[in-house]
Coordinates of C-alpha atoms in Angstrom, one line a residue:
M64 CA 26.2 -107.0 69.2
Y65 CA 28.3 -109.3 71.4
D66 CA 28.0 -110.6 75.0
T67 CA 31.5 -110.0 76.2
R68 CA 31.0 -112.2 79.2
R69 CA 30.3 -115.3 77.0
G70 CA 32.2 -114.3 73.9
K71 CA 29.2 -114.9 71.6
R72 CA 26.7 -112.9 69.6
R73 CA 23.7 -111.8 71.7
R74 CA 20.3 -111.8 70.1
P75 CA 19.1 -108.1 69.7
R76 CA 16.1 -107.4 71.8
W77 CA 14.4 -105.6 69.0
L78 CA 14.5 -108.7 66.9
R79 CA 12.7 -110.8 69.4
V80 CA 10.1 -108.1 69.9
L81 CA 9.9 -107.7 66.1
L82 CA 9.1 -111.3 65.5
W83 CA 6.0 -111.0 67.7
T84 CA 4.7 -108.1 65.6
G85 CA 1.3 -108.8 64.0
G86 CA -2.1 -107.5 62.9
S87 CA -1.7 -106.3 59.3
L88 CA 0.2 -106.6 56.1
L89 CA 2.4 -103.8 57.1
A90 CA 3.2 -105.3 60.5
T91 CA 3.6 -108.9 59.3
V92 CA 4.9 -109.1 55.8
L93 CA 6.5 -105.8 55.6
I94 CA 8.0 -105.0 59.0
V95 CA 9.0 -108.6 59.9
G96 CA 10.2 -109.5 56.5
L97 CA 12.0 -106.3 55.6
V98 CA 13.9 -106.0 58.9
V99 CA 14.9 -109.7 58.9
A100 CA 16.0 -109.2 55.3
W101 CA 17.9 -106.1 56.2
W102 CA 19.6 -107.9 59.1
V103 CA 20.3 -111.3 57.5
H104 CA 23.3 -111.7 55.2
G105 CA 23.6 -108.2 54.0
L106 CA 20.4 -107.8 52.0
V107 CA 20.3 -104.0 52.6
D108 CA 21.0 -103.1 49.0
Q109 CA 18.4 -105.4 47.6
V110 CA 15.7 -104.2 50.0
G111 CA 16.6 -100.6 49.6
H112 CA 16.4 -100.7 45.8
I113 CA 13.6 -98.6 44.5
S114 CA 12.4 -98.7 40.9
K115 CA 12.1 -95.5 38.8
D116 CA 8.3 -95.8 38.9
V117 CA 8.2 -95.9 42.7
Q118 CA 10.8 -93.1 42.9
S119 CA 8.5 -90.9 40.8
S120 CA 5.8 -91.1 43.5
Q121 CA 8.0 -89.8 46.3
S122 CA 7.2 -86.2 45.7
S123 CA 3.5 -86.9 46.0
L124 CA 3.9 -88.5 49.5
A125 CA 3.1 -86.5 52.6
S126 CA 5.9 -85.6 55.0
L127 CA 6.5 -88.0 57.8
P128 CA 4.7 -87.2 61.1
T129 CA 6.2 -87.0 64.5
S130 CA 6.7 -90.2 66.5
S131 CA 3.4 -89.6 68.4
Q132 CA 1.3 -89.0 65.3
P133 CA -0.4 -91.6 63.1
T134 CA 1.2 -92.8 59.9
I135 CA -0.6 -94.0 56.8
A136 CA 0.7 -96.3 54.1
L137 CA -0.8 -97.2 50.8
V138 CA -0.2 -100.9 49.9
V139 CA -0.4 -101.6 46.1
G140 CA -0.3 -105.2 44.9
S141 CA -0.1 -105.6 41.1
D142 CA -1.1 -108.6 39.0
H143 CA -0.4 -109.8 35.5
R144 CA -2.6 -112.4 33.9
S145 CA -1.0 -114.9 31.5
G146 CA -3.7 -114.3 29.0
D147 CA -2.9 -110.6 28.8
G148 CA 0.3 -111.0 26.9
K149 CA 3.9 -110.5 27.9
N150 CA 4.0 -106.7 27.3
A151 CA 0.5 -105.9 28.7
P152 CA 0.5 -103.5 31.6
S153 CA 0.0 -104.8 35.1
R154 CA -3.1 -103.7 37.1
S155 CA -3.4 -102.7 40.8
D156 CA -5.0 -105.9 42.0
T157 CA -5.0 -104.7 45.6
L158 CA -5.3 -101.2 47.1
M159 CA -5.1 -101.2 50.9
L160 CA -4.6 -98.3 53.3
V161 CA -2.9 -99.1 56.6
R162 CA -2.8 -96.7 59.5
I163 CA -0.8 -97.1 62.7
D164 CA -1.7 -94.7 65.5
P165 CA 0.7 -94.8 68.5
R166 CA -1.6 -92.4 70.5
T167 CA -4.8 -94.4 70.4
K168 CA -2.8 -97.7 70.0
Y169 CA -4.8 -99.0 67.0
I170 CA -4.0 -100.4 63.6
S171 CA -6.7 -99.7 61.0
L172 CA -7.2 -101.1 57.5
L173 CA -9.2 -99.8 54.6
S174 CA -9.4 -101.8 51.3
L175 CA -10.6 -100.0 48.2
P176 CA -12.4 -102.2 45.6
R177 CA -10.4 -102.3 42.4
D178 CA -13.5 -101.7 40.3
L179 CA -14.5 -98.6 42.4
H180 CA -15.5 -95.7 40.0
V181 CA -13.5 -92.6 40.9
D182 CA -12.0 -89.6 39.1
I183 CA -8.5 -90.4 37.8
P184 CA -6.7 -87.0 37.3
G185 CA -6.1 -86.4 33.6
Y186 CA -8.2 -89.4 32.5
G187 CA -11.7 -88.9 33.8
T188 CA -14.0 -91.3 35.6
D189 CA -12.8 -95.0 35.6
K190 CA -12.2 -98.0 37.8
I191 CA -9.6 -97.1 40.4
N192 CA -7.3 -99.9 39.3
A193 CA -6.9 -98.2 35.9
A194 CA -4.9 -95.4 37.6
Y195 CA -1.9 -97.7 38.0
S196 CA -2.2 -98.9 34.4
D197 CA -2.5 -95.3 33.1
G198 CA 0.2 -93.6 35.2
G199 CA 2.0 -96.0 37.5
Y200 CA 2.3 -95.7 41.2
K201 CA 2.4 -91.9 41.2
L202 CA -1.1 -91.7 39.5
A203 CA -2.4 -94.5 41.7
L204 CA -1.3 -92.7 44.8
K205 CA -2.8 -89.4 43.7
T206 CA -6.1 -91.1 42.7
V207 CA -6.4 -92.7 46.1
E208 CA -5.6 -89.5 48.0
N209 CA -8.2 -87.6 46.0
A210 CA -10.9 -90.2 46.5
T211 CA -10.3 -90.5 50.3
G212 CA -9.0 -87.1 51.2
L213 CA -6.2 -88.7 53.1
N214 CA -2.5 -87.8 53.0
V215 CA -0.3 -90.9 52.5
N216 CA 3.2 -91.1 54.1
Y217 CA 4.5 -94.3 52.7
L218 CA 4.0 -96.2 49.5
I219 CA 4.4 -100.0 49.7
T220 CA 4.5 -102.1 46.5
V221 CA 4.0 -105.9 46.5
D222 CA 5.0 -108.1 43.6
F223 CA 2.6 -111.0 43.7
S224 CA 5.1 -113.2 41.8
G225 CA 6.8 -113.8 45.2
F226 CA 3.6 -114.4 47.1
T227 CA 3.4 -118.2 46.6
K228 CA 7.1 -118.5 47.5
L229 CA 6.6 -116.6 50.7
V230 CA 3.6 -118.7 51.8
G231 CA 5.6 -121.8 50.9
A232 CA 8.6 -120.6 53.0
F233 CA 6.3 -120.8 56.1
G234 CA 5.1 -124.3 55.1
G235 CA 1.6 -123.0 54.2
V236 CA -0.9 -120.9 56.1
Y237 CA -3.9 -122.1 58.1
V238 CA -7.0 -120.3 56.8
P239 CA -10.7 -120.5 57.9
V240 CA -12.2 -121.3 54.4
D241 CA -15.8 -120.2 54.7
Q242 CA -17.3 -122.0 51.7
Y243 CA -16.5 -124.3 48.7
Y244 CA -14.4 -122.4 46.1
Y245 CA -14.3 -123.9 42.6
H246 CA -13.4 -122.5 39.2
V247 CA -11.9 -124.3 36.2
N248 CA -11.0 -122.3 33.0
Q249 CA -12.7 -123.3 29.8
A250 CA -11.6 -122.6 26.2
G251 CA -13.3 -119.5 24.7
Y252 CA -13.9 -117.8 28.0
D253 CA -11.9 -115.3 30.1
Q254 CA -9.0 -117.1 31.9
Y255 CA -8.9 -116.6 35.6
S256 CA -7.1 -118.1 38.5
Q257 CA -8.3 -121.7 38.9
I258 CA -9.3 -122.9 42.3
N259 CA -10.7 -126.0 44.0
I260 CA -10.7 -125.6 47.8
A261 CA -13.0 -127.5 50.1
P262 CA -14.5 -125.6 53.0
G263 CA -13.1 -125.7 56.6
Y264 CA -10.1 -124.7 58.6
Q265 CA -7.1 -126.0 56.7
K266 CA -3.5 -125.3 55.5
L267 CA -3.3 -123.6 52.1
D268 CA -0.1 -123.6 50.1
G269 CA 1.0 -120.5 48.1
V270 CA -0.9 -121.3 44.9
N271 CA -4.2 -122.0 46.8
G272 CA -3.6 -119.0 49.1
L273 CA -3.2 -116.7 46.2
A274 CA -6.3 -118.1 44.5
F275 CA -8.3 -117.8 47.7
S276 CA -7.2 -114.2 48.2
R277 CA -8.1 -113.2 44.6
Y278 CA -11.3 -115.1 44.1
R279 CA -14.5 -113.1 43.2
H280 CA -16.3 -115.2 40.6
T281 CA -19.5 -115.8 42.5
D282 CA -19.7 -112.8 44.7
S283 CA -18.1 -109.3 44.5
D284 CA -15.0 -107.1 45.1
F285 CA -16.3 -106.5 48.7
Y286 CA -16.0 -110.1 49.7
R287 CA -12.7 -110.4 47.8
N288 CA -11.3 -107.6 49.9
A289 CA -12.6 -109.4 53.0
R290 CA -10.9 -112.6 51.9
Q291 CA -7.6 -110.8 51.5
Q292 CA -7.8 -109.4 55.0
V293 CA -8.8 -112.9 56.3
F294 CA -5.7 -114.4 54.6
L295 CA -3.4 -111.7 55.9
K296 CA -4.5 -112.2 59.4
A297 CA -4.1 -116.0 59.0
F298 CA -0.6 -115.3 57.6
E299 CA 0.2 -113.2 60.6
Q300 CA -0.9 -115.9 62.9
R301 CA 1.2 -118.5 61.1
A302 CA 4.3 -116.2 61.0
S303 CA 4.0 -115.3 64.6
S304 CA 3.7 -118.9 65.7
Q305 CA 6.8 -120.0 63.6
L306 CA 9.0 -117.0 64.2
H307 CA 8.4 -116.7 68.0
G308 CA 11.5 -117.2 70.0
I309 CA 13.8 -117.5 67.0
G310 CA 17.5 -117.8 67.8
L311 CA 20.7 -117.5 65.8
D312 CA 20.9 -121.2 65.3
Q313 CA 17.4 -121.0 63.6
L314 CA 17.8 -117.8 61.7
S315 CA 19.3 -119.3 58.6
T316 CA 16.1 -121.3 58.2
F317 CA 14.3 -118.1 57.4
K318 CA 16.9 -116.7 55.0
N319 CA 14.7 -117.7 52.0
V320 CA 11.8 -115.8 53.6
A321 CA 13.9 -112.7 53.8
E322 CA 15.2 -113.0 50.3
T323 CA 11.7 -113.6 48.9
I324 CA 10.4 -110.5 50.6
A325 CA 13.5 -108.5 49.6
S326 CA 12.9 -109.2 46.0
S327 CA 9.1 -108.7 46.1
V328 CA 8.5 -105.6 48.2
Q329 CA 9.5 -101.9 47.8
V330 CA 8.9 -99.2 50.4
T331 CA 9.4 -95.5 50.1
G332 CA 8.6 -92.3 51.9
K333 CA 8.9 -88.7 50.7
S334 CA 12.7 -88.8 51.1
G335 CA 13.2 -92.5 50.1
P336 CA 13.2 -95.9 51.8
P337 CA 12.9 -95.8 55.6
S338 CA 16.0 -96.4 57.6
I339 CA 16.5 -99.5 59.7
Q340 CA 15.9 -97.4 62.8
T341 CA 12.5 -96.2 61.5
M342 CA 11.5 -99.8 60.6
I343 CA 12.4 -100.9 64.2
T344 CA 10.4 -98.1 65.6
Y345 CA 7.3 -99.1 63.6
A346 CA 7.9 -102.7 64.5
T347 CA 8.0 -102.1 68.2
T348 CA 4.9 -99.8 68.0
A349 CA 3.0 -102.4 66.1
Y350 CA 4.0 -105.0 68.7
S351 CA 2.7 -102.9 71.5
I352 CA -0.7 -102.5 69.9
R353 CA -1.0 -106.0 68.4
G354 CA -4.6 -107.4 68.3
R355 CA -6.1 -103.9 68.2
V356 CA -7.0 -104.0 64.5
I357 CA -10.0 -102.3 63.0
S358 CA -11.2 -103.1 59.4
A359 CA -13.0 -100.1 58.0
K360 CA -15.5 -101.1 55.4
L361 CA -16.5 -99.0 52.4
D362 CA -20.3 -99.3 51.9
A363 CA -20.6 -99.4 48.1
Q364 CA -22.9 -100.9 45.4
T365 CA -22.4 -102.7 42.1
A366 CA -23.5 -100.7 39.1
G367 CA -23.2 -100.9 35.3
S368 CA -24.1 -103.8 33.1
A369 CA -23.4 -107.5 33.2
T370 CA -20.6 -107.0 30.7
D371 CA -19.2 -103.9 32.2
S372 CA -19.9 -103.7 35.9
Y373 CA -18.2 -101.4 38.4
V374 CA -18.6 -100.3 42.0
V375 CA -19.9 -96.9 43.2
A376 CA -19.8 -95.3 46.6
S377 CA -21.5 -92.1 47.6
P378 CA -19.4 -89.3 49.1
E379 CA -21.1 -89.9 52.4
A380 CA -20.2 -93.6 52.3
M381 CA -16.6 -92.7 51.6
R382 CA -16.6 -90.2 54.4
A383 CA -18.0 -92.8 56.8
A384 CA -15.3 -95.3 55.9
V385 CA -12.5 -92.8 56.2
F386 CA -13.9 -91.6 59.5
T387 CA -13.7 -95.2 60.9
F388 CA -10.3 -95.6 59.4
T389 CA -8.9 -92.5 61.0
H390 CA -10.9 -92.8 64.2
P391 CA -10.7 -96.5 65.1
D392 CA -11.1 -95.6 68.8
S393 CA -14.6 -94.4 68.1
V394 CA -15.8 -97.9 67.1
V395 CA -17.5 -99.4 70.2
S396 CA -16.2 -102.7 71.3
P397 CA -18.8 -105.5 71.6
K398 CA -17.4 -106.6 75.0
N399 CA -20.3 -104.9 76.9
Q400 CA -22.7 -107.2 74.9
L401 CA -21.2 -110.4 76.2
P402 CA -23.2 -112.2 78.9
G403 CA -21.7 -113.7 82.1
K404 CA -18.4 -113.3 83.9
N405 CA -14.9 -113.9 82.7
P406 CA -12.9 -116.8 84.2
G407 CA -11.0 -114.4 86.5
G408 CA -14.3 -113.6 88.2
T409 CA -14.6 -110.0 87.1
K410 CA -18.2 -108.9 86.7
P411 CA -19.3 -107.5 83.3
P412 CA -19.6 -103.8 83.1
K413 CA -22.7 -102.1 84.7
S414 CA -25.5 -101.1 82.4
Y415 CA -24.9 -97.8 80.7
K416 CA -26.4 -94.7 82.3
P417 CA -27.1 -91.8 79.9
K418 CA -25.6 -88.5 80.9
V419 CA -28.7 -86.7 79.7
D420 CA -32.2 -87.7 80.9
P421 CA -33.7 -89.5 77.9
S422 CA -37.2 -88.2 78.7
G423 CA -36.2 -84.7 77.7
V424 CA -34.4 -85.7 74.4
A425 CA -36.7 -85.8 71.5
M426 CA -35.5 -87.6 68.3
T427 CA -36.5 -88.5 64.8
V428 CA -35.4 -91.8 63.6
V429 CA -34.6 -92.2 59.8
N430 CA -33.9 -95.2 57.7
G431 CA -30.4 -94.9 56.2
N432 CA -29.7 -98.5 55.3
G433 CA -32.5 -99.6 53.0
N434 CA -33.7 -102.5 55.2
V435 CA -37.5 -102.3 55.5
G436 CA -38.6 -101.7 59.1
S437 CA -35.1 -100.9 60.3
A438 CA -36.0 -97.4 61.6
G439 CA -39.1 -98.7 63.3
K440 CA -37.2 -101.4 65.1
A441 CA -34.5 -99.0 66.2
G442 CA -37.2 -96.4 67.3
T443 CA -39.0 -99.0 69.4
A444 CA -35.8 -100.1 71.0
L445 CA -34.8 -96.5 71.9
M446 CA -38.3 -95.8 73.3
A447 CA -37.6 -98.5 75.9
W448 CA -34.9 -96.2 77.2
G449 CA -37.5 -93.5 77.6
Y450 CA -36.7 -91.3 74.6
P451 CA -39.6 -89.6 72.9
V452 CA -39.2 -91.0 69.4
T453 CA -40.8 -90.2 66.0
V454 CA -40.1 -92.6 63.2
S455 CA -39.8 -90.8 59.9
T456 CA -41.8 -92.2 56.9
T457 CA -39.2 -90.5 54.6
P458 CA -35.9 -92.3 54.3
A459 CA -32.5 -90.7 54.3
P460 CA -31.3 -89.3 50.9
S461 CA -28.9 -92.2 50.8
F462 CA -29.0 -95.8 51.9
S463 CA -25.2 -95.9 52.1
F464 CA -24.8 -95.5 55.9
A465 CA -22.4 -98.2 57.0
Q466 CA -22.8 -97.0 60.6
S467 CA -25.6 -95.2 62.2
A468 CA -25.3 -91.4 62.5
I469 CA -26.7 -89.0 65.0
Y470 CA -27.1 -85.4 63.9
Y471 CA -27.3 -82.9 66.8
R472 CA -28.2 -79.3 67.3
V473 CA -26.5 -76.8 69.6
N474 CA -26.6 -78.0 73.3
D475 CA -27.5 -81.6 72.2
K476 CA -24.0 -82.9 71.8
L477 CA -23.9 -84.9 75.1
A478 CA -27.4 -86.4 74.3
A479 CA -26.1 -87.4 70.9
Q480 CA -23.1 -89.2 72.4
D481 CA -25.5 -91.1 74.7
V482 CA -27.5 -92.3 71.8
A483 CA -24.4 -93.3 69.8
T484 CA -23.2 -95.4 72.8
I485 CA -26.6 -97.1 73.1
L486 CA -26.8 -97.9 69.4
G487 CA -23.2 -99.0 69.3
G488 CA -20.7 -98.0 66.6
A489 CA -22.6 -94.9 65.7
Q490 CA -21.1 -91.5 64.7
T491 CA -22.2 -88.0 65.9
H492 CA -22.2 -85.0 63.6
P493 CA -23.4 -81.4 63.9
I494 CA -26.7 -81.2 62.1
T495 CA -26.7 -80.1 58.4
P496 CA -29.5 -78.5 56.5
T497 CA -30.3 -81.8 54.8
Y498 CA -31.1 -83.5 58.1
A499 CA -32.5 -80.5 59.9
A500 CA -35.4 -80.8 57.4
F501 CA -36.5 -84.0 59.1
A502 CA -37.3 -82.3 62.4
S503 CA -37.6 -78.8 63.7
H504 CA -36.0 -79.8 67.0
G505 CA -34.1 -82.6 68.8
L506 CA -31.8 -85.2 67.4
V507 CA -32.0 -86.8 63.9
V508 CA -30.9 -90.5 64.2
V509 CA -30.1 -92.1 60.8
I510 CA -30.0 -95.9 61.1
G511 CA -27.1 -97.5 59.3
K512 CA -26.2 -101.1 58.3
S513 CA -24.4 -101.6 61.5
F514 CA -27.8 -101.9 63.2
H515 CA -29.0 -105.6 63.2
G516 CA -32.2 -105.2 65.2
T517 CA -30.7 -104.9 68.7
L518 CA -29.0 -102.1 70.6
A519 CA -25.4 -102.3 71.9
Q520 CA -26.7 -101.2 75.3
Q521 CA -30.0 -102.5 76.7
P522 CA -32.1 -100.9 79.5
P523 CA -31.1 -102.8 82.7
S524 CA -34.6 -104.0 83.5
T525 CA -35.7 -105.1 80.0
T526 CA -33.2 -107.8 79.0
P527 CA -34.0 -111.4 80.2
P528 CA -30.7 -113.1 80.9
N529 CA -31.2 -116.1 78.6
S530 CA -33.5 -114.6 75.9
L531 CA -32.8 -115.4 72.3
P532 CA -32.5 -112.8 69.5
S533 CA -35.7 -112.4 67.4
D534 CA -34.2 -114.2 64.4
I535 CA -33.0 -117.2 66.4
V536 CA -35.5 -120.0 67.3
R537 CA -35.0 -123.1 69.4
D538 CA -34.8 -126.1 67.1
S539 CA -33.3 -129.5 68.2
T540 CA -34.3 -131.4 65.0
T541 CA -33.5 -129.6 61.8
Y542 CA -29.8 -130.1 61.8
R543 CA -29.4 -133.2 63.9
S544 CA -29.5 -135.8 61.1
S545 CA -26.8 -134.0 59.1
F546 CA -24.4 -133.9 62.1
L547 CA -25.3 -137.5 63.0
Q548 CA -23.8 -138.5 59.6
A549 CA -20.5 -136.9 60.7
D550 CA -20.5 -138.4 64.1
G551 CA -19.4 -141.9 62.9
P552 CA -16.4 -140.9 60.7
A553 CA -15.2 -138.3 63.2
N554 CA -12.8 -139.3 66.0
F555 CA -14.2 -136.7 68.4
R556 CA -17.6 -135.8 70.0
V557 CA -19.6 -134.0 67.3
L558 CA -21.8 -131.1 68.5
Y559 CA -24.7 -129.6 66.6
P560 CA -26.6 -126.3 66.9
T561 CA -29.9 -126.6 68.7
V562 CA -31.1 -123.3 67.5
R563 CA -31.9 -122.0 64.0
Q564 CA -31.0 -118.7 62.4
T565 CA -34.2 -117.9 60.4
T566 CA -32.5 -116.3 57.4
S567 CA -29.7 -118.9 57.0
T568 CA -29.7 -122.1 54.9
L569 CA -27.4 -125.1 55.6
Q570 CA -25.3 -125.8 52.5
T571 CA -24.6 -129.1 50.9
M572 CA -20.9 -129.8 50.2
L573 CA -19.6 -130.3 46.6
G574 CA -16.8 -132.4 45.3
T575 CA -15.6 -135.9 46.0
P576 CA -15.7 -137.4 48.6
D577 CA -18.0 -134.8 50.2
S578 CA -20.8 -134.7 47.6
G579 CA -24.3 -134.7 49.1
T580 CA -23.2 -134.2 52.7
A581 CA -23.9 -131.1 54.8
V582 CA -20.9 -131.6 57.2
R583 CA -17.4 -132.1 55.8
V584 CA -15.3 -134.5 57.9
Y585 CA -11.6 -134.4 57.1
N586 CA -8.1 -134.5 58.6
I587 CA -5.8 -131.7 59.7
K588 CA -2.3 -133.2 59.8
E589 CA -1.1 -131.2 62.8
A590 CA -4.1 -132.4 64.8
G591 CA -3.1 -136.1 64.5
G592 CA -4.4 -139.0 62.6
G593 CA -7.9 -139.9 61.4
N594 CA -10.8 -137.7 60.7
N595 CA -10.1 -135.1 63.4
S596 CA -12.0 -132.1 62.0
A597 CA -15.4 -131.3 60.7
Y598 CA -17.0 -128.2 59.2
A599 CA -20.5 -127.1 58.2
Y600 CA -21.5 -123.8 56.7
W601 CA -24.7 -121.8 56.1
S602 CA -25.5 -119.1 53.6
Y603 CA -26.8 -115.9 55.3
N604 CA -29.8 -114.0 54.1
G605 CA -29.4 -115.3 50.5
T606 CA -26.4 -112.9 49.9
P607 CA -23.7 -114.2 47.5
G608 CA -20.5 -114.4 49.5
A609 CA -22.1 -114.3 52.9
Y610 CA -21.4 -117.7 54.6
W611 CA -21.0 -118.4 58.3
G612 CA -19.9 -121.8 59.7
I613 CA -19.2 -124.1 62.6
E614 CA -15.7 -125.8 62.9
Q615 CA -14.9 -128.7 65.2
T616 CA -11.4 -130.1 65.4
R617 CA -8.8 -131.8 67.6
F618 CA -6.4 -129.1 66.5
T619 CA -6.7 -127.2 69.9
K620 CA -3.4 -125.5 69.2
A621 CA -4.7 -123.9 66.0
P622 CA -3.2 -120.5 65.4
I623 CA -6.7 -119.0 64.9
L624 CA -7.4 -119.6 68.6
A625 CA -4.5 -117.5 69.9
N626 CA -5.1 -114.2 71.6
P627 CA -8.9 -114.0 72.2
D628 CA -10.2 -110.5 72.9
Q629 CA -12.5 -111.6 75.8
Q630 CA -13.4 -114.7 77.8
R631 CA -16.6 -115.6 79.5
K632 CA -17.7 -118.5 81.7
L633 CA -21.2 -119.6 80.6
D634 CA -23.1 -122.9 80.8
G635 CA -20.1 -124.6 82.4
R636 CA -17.8 -123.7 79.4
T637 CA -15.2 -121.0 79.0
Y638 CA -16.0 -119.2 75.8
L639 CA -13.4 -117.3 73.8
F640 CA -14.5 -114.2 71.9
Y641 CA -12.7 -112.7 68.9
F642 CA -13.7 -109.2 67.7
N643 CA -13.4 -107.3 64.5
G644 CA -14.2 -103.8 65.5
A645 CA -17.7 -103.6 66.8
H646 CA -18.5 -107.2 65.6
V647 CA -18.0 -110.6 67.2
H648 CA -16.2 -112.4 64.4
M649 CA -15.7 -115.7 66.2
V650 CA -16.8 -117.5 69.3
A651 CA -14.9 -120.6 70.5
F652 CA -14.5 -123.0 73.3
I653 CA -12.5 -126.2 74.1
W654 CA -14.3 -129.2 75.4
N655 CA -13.2 -132.9 75.7
N656 CA -9.8 -132.1 74.0
T657 CA -11.6 -130.6 71.0
A658 CA -12.0 -127.1 69.8
Y659 CA -15.3 -125.8 68.6
W660 CA -16.0 -122.4 67.1
V661 CA -18.6 -120.4 65.2
Q662 CA -17.1 -118.0 62.6
N663 CA -19.0 -115.0 61.2
T664 CA -19.3 -114.2 57.5
L665 CA -16.4 -112.6 55.8
R666 CA -18.0 -109.2 56.3
D667 CA -19.5 -109.9 59.7
E668 CA -23.2 -109.8 58.6
M669 CA -24.3 -112.0 61.5
S670 CA -25.3 -110.0 64.6
N671 CA -23.4 -110.3 67.8
P672 CA -26.4 -111.8 69.7
D673 CA -26.8 -114.4 66.9
M674 CA -23.2 -115.5 67.1
I675 CA -23.4 -115.9 70.9
A676 CA -26.7 -117.7 70.8
I677 CA -25.5 -120.3 68.2
A678 CA -22.3 -121.0 70.1
R679 CA -24.1 -121.5 73.4
S680 CA -26.6 -123.8 71.7
L681 CA -24.0 -126.5 70.6
K682 CA -24.8 -129.8 72.2
P683 CA -23.6 -133.4 71.6
V684 CA -25.4 -135.0 68.7
R685 CA -25.6 -138.3 70.7

């Protein structure tokens, strides 16, 4: 395309839009990379090359929907460990479903644990990653479709051998590392990816980025999946910041990025690789809905023995995860839980008013998450709205409810929707015989793991404006000495939390030179010289892999701070809120030329009120 008035090539509009695309592996690595690869220096043949194994899966893919319907892609990343031998088969290290819905304007992700026990057609029950080893991409695709009940439109394969080169092409990726990661191989034991990464927001190169994404030695596949999604989001932030506004004079700088992706990624639909026009359409769609990303979580449990462990998920847990994946617009945003006004002066939404008078809606509340007392807490909270509540002493048949569920009888659908809104992130279903047995009339409310002791909507007259959550206590002494130790080495004002989350424990750092300290003080090169950053992290509820932390840094232009979901002016500060579905994943503010933020655990176990209370409690240590 040429500008005839100036006699020079004009930058295509779609390319500029494309380079702003973000939000998922599909939108970032695939769409950005493939279209650039397609466009730069004639890489069409290389990108469009599809292996015989990938070709064999095409007949199993669903037909492409219309432009207004959602599209689902299965991303398969394979690994090959050096200790397995040269001719050993690769395994599907990553199985991730990505859905783009142009109607609701959401991108949703669903990661499947590679050790998930499922039925593999023709092979019986086994870990889901065995499907790829047993029958290649075609069997992996069929196994995922059978397990989820979803029809997949695109298969995307990623060769991890190009992963480190791709990260290196962007000069590394800034990642919020939640804890200290360490593993060194020893003779006579299984050989795994070695890792030694200190905690805190920092730039990871390709080797460390891959090790971080694949780590699971001290926790589980669930946190491993969460780490992969954290890294992908960080990669998107890095790519967007570097590729924004690229011109022809800069494009050659990214030729190696295009070539790396072209040699490492394959994409196919039912009739073969998508056309350049199709890729552009997906790119512009993803751009228009950037930031609206929902991570659907599969609530599963570890089973088996210490030498042969695997992961199991009940049919109800899989249905709940798939429902969230296919109905991301049903996940209630936490914006109504934020206190205060935004900087523009807009008042927060008015308190919710039920469509059906609560006094006439009887309900039975049932424990569906396994947490002792959960049904009682929820029942008491719902009584404050005026609902006649009976708390069942019999738990639900399964504790695998990731989200709360409201089962309703004929004529009770509107009342069920009221309760779902009040609970936040709950689903409504027509009642089944299993749940009709809990009560002869009214609603049956099953409390899932999304309930953390507080309702998404509070009765207008019962919420004091500055009250603390029940598991947060005011405490100005416990953490002060640890943060005082960091105040001297740091070249910024150190803040410390003046509240305590009662189920969290401050962790002591490992490794030289941070051994024995609770707050790591370090340098981020892009933030200037000296010790311009600090990080402390807590273990949450004694759960392996569940760590939340507080970051403080002069790096006020950090990519992680871009595009907050909401802003609120509180306590003389402007707080930035970042959501992951119904959860507040991060709360940040900038003060005295320094950025401060509280980041949730990888799986967002900390409640939204807890996150807000901790961020608001930060005060100067001196």
